[in-house]
PDB file of C-alpha atoms in Angstrom:
ATOM      1  CA  UNK A   1      70.376  75.822 117.234  1.00 53.00           C
ATOM      2  CA  UNK A   2      69.050  72.272 117.562  1.00 52.00           C
ATOM      3  CA  UNK A   3      66.441  73.014 114.857  1.00 50.00           C
ATOM      4  CA  UNK A   4      69.163  74.155 112.422  1.00 47.00           C
ATOM      5  CA  UNK A   5      71.092  70.913 112.932  1.00 46.00           C
ATOM      6  CA  UNK A   6      67.972  68.850 112.206  1.00 47.00           C
ATOM      7  CA  UNK A   7      67.269  70.837 109.015  1.00 46.00           C
ATOM      8  CA  UNK A   8      70.900  70.444 107.925  1.00 45.00           C
ATOM      9  CA  UNK A   9      70.790  66.661 108.504  1.00 44.00           C
ATOM     10  CA  UNK A  10      67.489  66.429 106.617  1.00 47.00           C
ATOM     11  CA  UNK A  11      68.919  68.260 103.588  1.00 49.00           C
ATOM     12  CA  UNK A  12      72.079  66.124 103.593  1.00 47.00           C
ATOM     13  CA  UNK A  13      70.107  62.883 103.755  1.00 49.00           C
ATOM     14  CA  UNK A  14      67.752  64.066 101.009  1.00 49.00           C
ATOM     15  CA  UNK A  15      70.727  64.770  98.733  1.00 45.00           C
ATOM     16  CA  UNK A  16      72.281  61.410  99.600  1.00 47.00           C
ATOM     17  CA  UNK A  17      69.149  59.416  98.784  1.00 46.00           C
ATOM     18  CA  UNK A  18      68.124  61.412  95.716  1.00 45.00           C
ATOM     19  CA  UNK A  19      71.314  60.546  93.861  1.00 47.00           C
ATOM     20  CA  UNK A  20      71.986  64.185  93.060  1.00 48.00           C
ATOM     21  CA  UNK A  21      75.422  65.534  93.541  1.00 49.00           C
ATOM     22  CA  UNK A  22      76.107  69.174  94.123  1.00 51.00           C
ATOM     23  CA  UNK A  23      79.597  68.520  92.727  1.00 52.00           C
ATOM     24  CA  UNK A  24      78.181  67.450  89.329  1.00 57.00           C
ATOM     25  CA  UNK A  25      79.123  70.500  87.300  1.00 67.00           C
ATOM     26  CA  UNK A  26      79.744  68.722  83.998  1.00 73.00           C
ATOM     27  CA  UNK A  27      77.767  70.273  81.130  1.00 79.00           C
ATOM     28  CA  UNK A  28      75.110  68.056  79.569  1.00 88.00           C
ATOM     29  CA  UNK A  29      75.364  69.707  76.150  1.00 91.00           C
ATOM     30  CA  UNK A  30      77.765  71.258  73.660  1.00 93.00           C
ATOM     31  CA  UNK A  31      77.372  73.530  70.662  1.00 96.00           C
ATOM     32  CA  UNK A  32      77.974  72.436  67.083  1.00 96.00           C
ATOM     33  CA  UNK A  33      77.760  73.902  63.592  1.00 97.00           C
ATOM     34  CA  UNK A  34      74.931  72.417  61.535  1.00 98.00           C
ATOM     35  CA  UNK A  35      75.039  71.816  57.793  1.00 98.00           C
ATOM     36  CA  UNK A  36      73.063  74.372  55.765  1.00 98.00           C
ATOM     37  CA  UNK A  37      71.717  72.759  52.602  1.00 98.00           C
ATOM     38  CA  UNK A  38      69.782  75.613  50.984  1.00 98.00           C
ATOM     39  CA  UNK A  39      69.122  79.340  51.314  1.00 98.00           C
ATOM     40  CA  UNK A  40      66.402  81.695  50.085  1.00 98.00           C
ATOM     41  CA  UNK A  41      67.491  85.213  49.212  1.00 98.00           C
ATOM     42  CA  UNK A  42      65.932  87.879  47.000  1.00 98.00           C
ATOM     43  CA  UNK A  43      67.233  88.343  43.452  1.00 98.00           C
ATOM     44  CA  UNK A  44      68.426  91.823  44.428  1.00 98.00           C
ATOM     45  CA  UNK A  45      68.557  94.199  47.390  1.00 98.00           C
ATOM     46  CA  UNK A  46      67.537  97.822  47.800  1.00 98.00           C
ATOM     47  CA  UNK A  47      69.653 100.122  49.939  1.00 98.00           C
ATOM     48  CA  UNK A  48      68.289 100.812  53.466  1.00 98.00           C
ATOM     49  CA  UNK A  49      65.778  97.955  53.400  1.00 98.00           C
ATOM     50  CA  UNK A  50      65.582  94.933  55.699  1.00 98.00           C
ATOM     51  CA  UNK A  51      65.071  91.429  54.303  1.00 98.00           C
ATOM     52  CA  UNK A  52      64.203  88.074  55.826  1.00 98.00           C
ATOM     53  CA  UNK A  53      66.850  85.525  54.806  1.00 98.00           C
ATOM     54  CA  UNK A  54      65.709  81.894  55.161  1.00 98.00           C
ATOM     55  CA  UNK A  55      67.832  78.755  55.130  1.00 98.00           C
ATOM     56  CA  UNK A  56      67.456  74.998  55.528  1.00 98.00           C
ATOM     57  CA  UNK A  57      69.665  73.115  57.985  1.00 98.00           C
ATOM     58  CA  UNK A  58      70.149  69.441  58.892  1.00 97.00           C
ATOM     59  CA  UNK A  59      69.807  67.968  62.374  1.00 96.00           C
ATOM     60  CA  UNK A  60      72.003  64.823  62.336  1.00 95.00           C
ATOM     61  CA  UNK A  61      70.181  62.997  65.165  1.00 94.00           C
ATOM     62  CA  UNK A  62      67.491  63.249  67.836  1.00 92.00           C
ATOM     63  CA  UNK A  63      69.874  64.751  70.420  1.00 92.00           C
ATOM     64  CA  UNK A  64      70.698  67.809  68.304  1.00 95.00           C
ATOM     65  CA  UNK A  65      68.492  70.898  68.331  1.00 95.00           C
ATOM     66  CA  UNK A  66      68.632  74.165  66.396  1.00 97.00           C
ATOM     67  CA  UNK A  67      69.689  77.049  68.625  1.00 97.00           C
ATOM     68  CA  UNK A  68      70.082  80.083  66.336  1.00 98.00           C
ATOM     69  CA  UNK A  69      71.830  81.459  63.264  1.00 98.00           C
ATOM     70  CA  UNK A  70      75.214  83.091  63.711  1.00 98.00           C
ATOM     71  CA  UNK A  71      75.888  85.784  61.095  1.00 98.00           C
ATOM     72  CA  UNK A  72      79.365  87.302  61.126  1.00 98.00           C
ATOM     73  CA  UNK A  73      80.994  89.964  58.980  1.00 98.00           C
ATOM     74  CA  UNK A  74      83.964  88.587  57.043  1.00 97.00           C
ATOM     75  CA  UNK A  75      84.400  91.774  54.984  1.00 97.00           C
ATOM     76  CA  UNK A  76      82.385  94.931  54.310  1.00 97.00           C
ATOM     77  CA  UNK A  77      79.718  93.126  52.265  1.00 98.00           C
ATOM     78  CA  UNK A  78      80.600  89.473  52.969  1.00 98.00           C
ATOM     79  CA  UNK A  79      78.612  87.588  55.605  1.00 98.00           C
ATOM     80  CA  UNK A  80      79.324  84.102  56.949  1.00 98.00           C
ATOM     81  CA  UNK A  81      76.222  82.286  58.145  1.00 98.00           C
ATOM     82  CA  UNK A  82      76.383  79.279  60.461  1.00 98.00           C
ATOM     83  CA  UNK A  83      73.402  77.421  61.923  1.00 98.00           C
ATOM     84  CA  UNK A  84      74.274  76.784  65.572  1.00 98.00           C
ATOM     85  CA  UNK A  85      72.994  73.569  67.121  1.00 97.00           C
ATOM     86  CA  UNK A  86      72.953  72.220  70.660  1.00 96.00           C
ATOM     87  CA  UNK A  87      73.810  68.545  71.236  1.00 94.00           C
ATOM     88  CA  UNK A  88      72.460  66.958  74.415  1.00 91.00           C
ATOM     89  CA  UNK A  89      75.065  64.589  75.847  1.00 87.00           C
ATOM     90  CA  UNK A  90      72.917  63.103  78.618  1.00 84.00           C
ATOM     91  CA  UNK A  91      70.139  61.670  76.444  1.00 72.00           C
ATOM     92  CA  UNK A  92      70.838  57.986  75.840  1.00 75.00           C
ATOM     93  CA  UNK A  93      67.700  57.471  73.753  1.00 74.00           C
ATOM     94  CA  UNK A  94      68.750  59.564  70.751  1.00 84.00           C
ATOM     95  CA  UNK A  95      67.216  58.634  67.460  1.00 89.00           C
ATOM     96  CA  UNK A  96      69.477  58.407  64.443  1.00 89.00           C
ATOM     97  CA  UNK A  97      66.888  60.107  62.237  1.00 89.00           C
ATOM     98  CA  UNK A  98      68.202  62.970  60.126  1.00 92.00           C
ATOM     99  CA  UNK A  99      65.742  65.856  60.091  1.00 95.00           C
ATOM    100  CA  UNK A 100      65.713  69.098  58.105  1.00 97.00           C
ATOM    101  CA  UNK A 101      64.595  72.351  59.645  1.00 97.00           C
ATOM    102  CA  UNK A 102      64.263  75.966  58.602  1.00 98.00           C
ATOM    103  CA  UNK A 103      65.763  79.052  60.171  1.00 98.00           C
ATOM    104  CA  UNK A 104      65.931  82.711  59.279  1.00 98.00           C
ATOM    105  CA  UNK A 105      67.477  86.032  60.190  1.00 98.00           C
ATOM    106  CA  UNK A 106      66.694  89.627  59.294  1.00 98.00           C
ATOM    107  CA  UNK A 107      69.301  91.460  57.272  1.00 98.00           C
ATOM    108  CA  UNK A 108      69.579  95.230  56.751  1.00 98.00           C
ATOM    109  CA  UNK A 109      71.275  96.545  53.601  1.00 98.00           C
ATOM    110  CA  UNK A 110      73.539  99.459  54.517  1.00 98.00           C
ATOM    111  CA  UNK A 111      76.137  99.418  51.718  1.00 98.00           C
ATOM    112  CA  UNK A 112      75.544 100.255  48.072  1.00 96.00           C
ATOM    113  CA  UNK A 113      77.469  97.185  46.839  1.00 97.00           C
ATOM    114  CA  UNK A 114      76.575  93.559  46.106  1.00 98.00           C
ATOM    115  CA  UNK A 115      76.501  91.325  49.203  1.00 98.00           C
ATOM    116  CA  UNK A 116      78.039  87.856  49.387  1.00 98.00           C
ATOM    117  CA  UNK A 117      76.535  85.322  51.789  1.00 98.00           C
ATOM    118  CA  UNK A 118      78.569  82.234  52.665  1.00 98.00           C
ATOM    119  CA  UNK A 119      76.382  79.529  54.265  1.00 98.00           C
ATOM    120  CA  UNK A 120      78.362  76.861  56.164  1.00 98.00           C
ATOM    121  CA  UNK A 121      77.874  73.365  54.692  1.00 98.00           C
ATOM    122  CA  UNK A 122      80.337  71.364  56.770  1.00 96.00           C
ATOM    123  CA  UNK A 123      83.936  70.331  56.287  1.00 95.00           C
ATOM    124  CA  UNK A 124      85.579  68.368  53.502  1.00 95.00           C
ATOM    125  CA  UNK A 125      87.837  65.337  54.073  1.00 95.00           C
ATOM    126  CA  UNK A 126      90.775  67.682  54.773  1.00 96.00           C
ATOM    127  CA  UNK A 127      88.892  69.579  57.482  1.00 94.00           C
ATOM    128  CA  UNK A 128      88.400  72.646  55.286  1.00 96.00           C
ATOM    129  CA  UNK A 129      85.109  74.526  55.711  1.00 95.00           C
ATOM    130  CA  UNK A 130      82.746  74.340  52.742  1.00 98.00           C
ATOM    131  CA  UNK A 131      80.237  77.086  51.934  1.00 98.00           C
ATOM    132  CA  UNK A 132      77.176  77.623  49.768  1.00 98.00           C
ATOM    133  CA  UNK A 133      77.960  81.063  48.344  1.00 98.00           C
ATOM    134  CA  UNK A 134      75.228  83.426  47.112  1.00 98.00           C
ATOM    135  CA  UNK A 135      75.853  86.920  45.720  1.00 98.00           C
ATOM    136  CA  UNK A 136      72.975  89.368  45.838  1.00 98.00           C
ATOM    137  CA  UNK A 137      73.330  92.553  43.714  1.00 98.00           C
ATOM    138  CA  UNK A 138      71.707  95.902  44.521  1.00 97.00           C
ATOM    139  CA  UNK A 139      69.023  97.495  42.358  1.00 91.00           C
TER     140      UNK A 139
END
């Protein structure tokens, strides 16, 4: 029993002197939508084929990192594409440099209709989402 008390006191003093708090459950990041400035798609699709869709996104500062693309179905053949970023909130040495990056996703054609891709480009002055829209017909 005496040994357990000593170990407990050692752990408590280590936490006290290390400056760490076990109550610190605040997140040190948040997610954000990144601006997509360009997209590369084929001139046409073939039914039952899979294509690599590439896009260019903007990182607004040195604390923002690309996480992944988010592709959602808005209608049968309409896809909304958002580049998801992670913003570190605990990094005080962020650069203000704007950097472009490239992302991609694989897309399978399952409908025999033209597909519309809507790439998120940010919001206008009224807070309305703006999209780069690309329509890809089928052969």
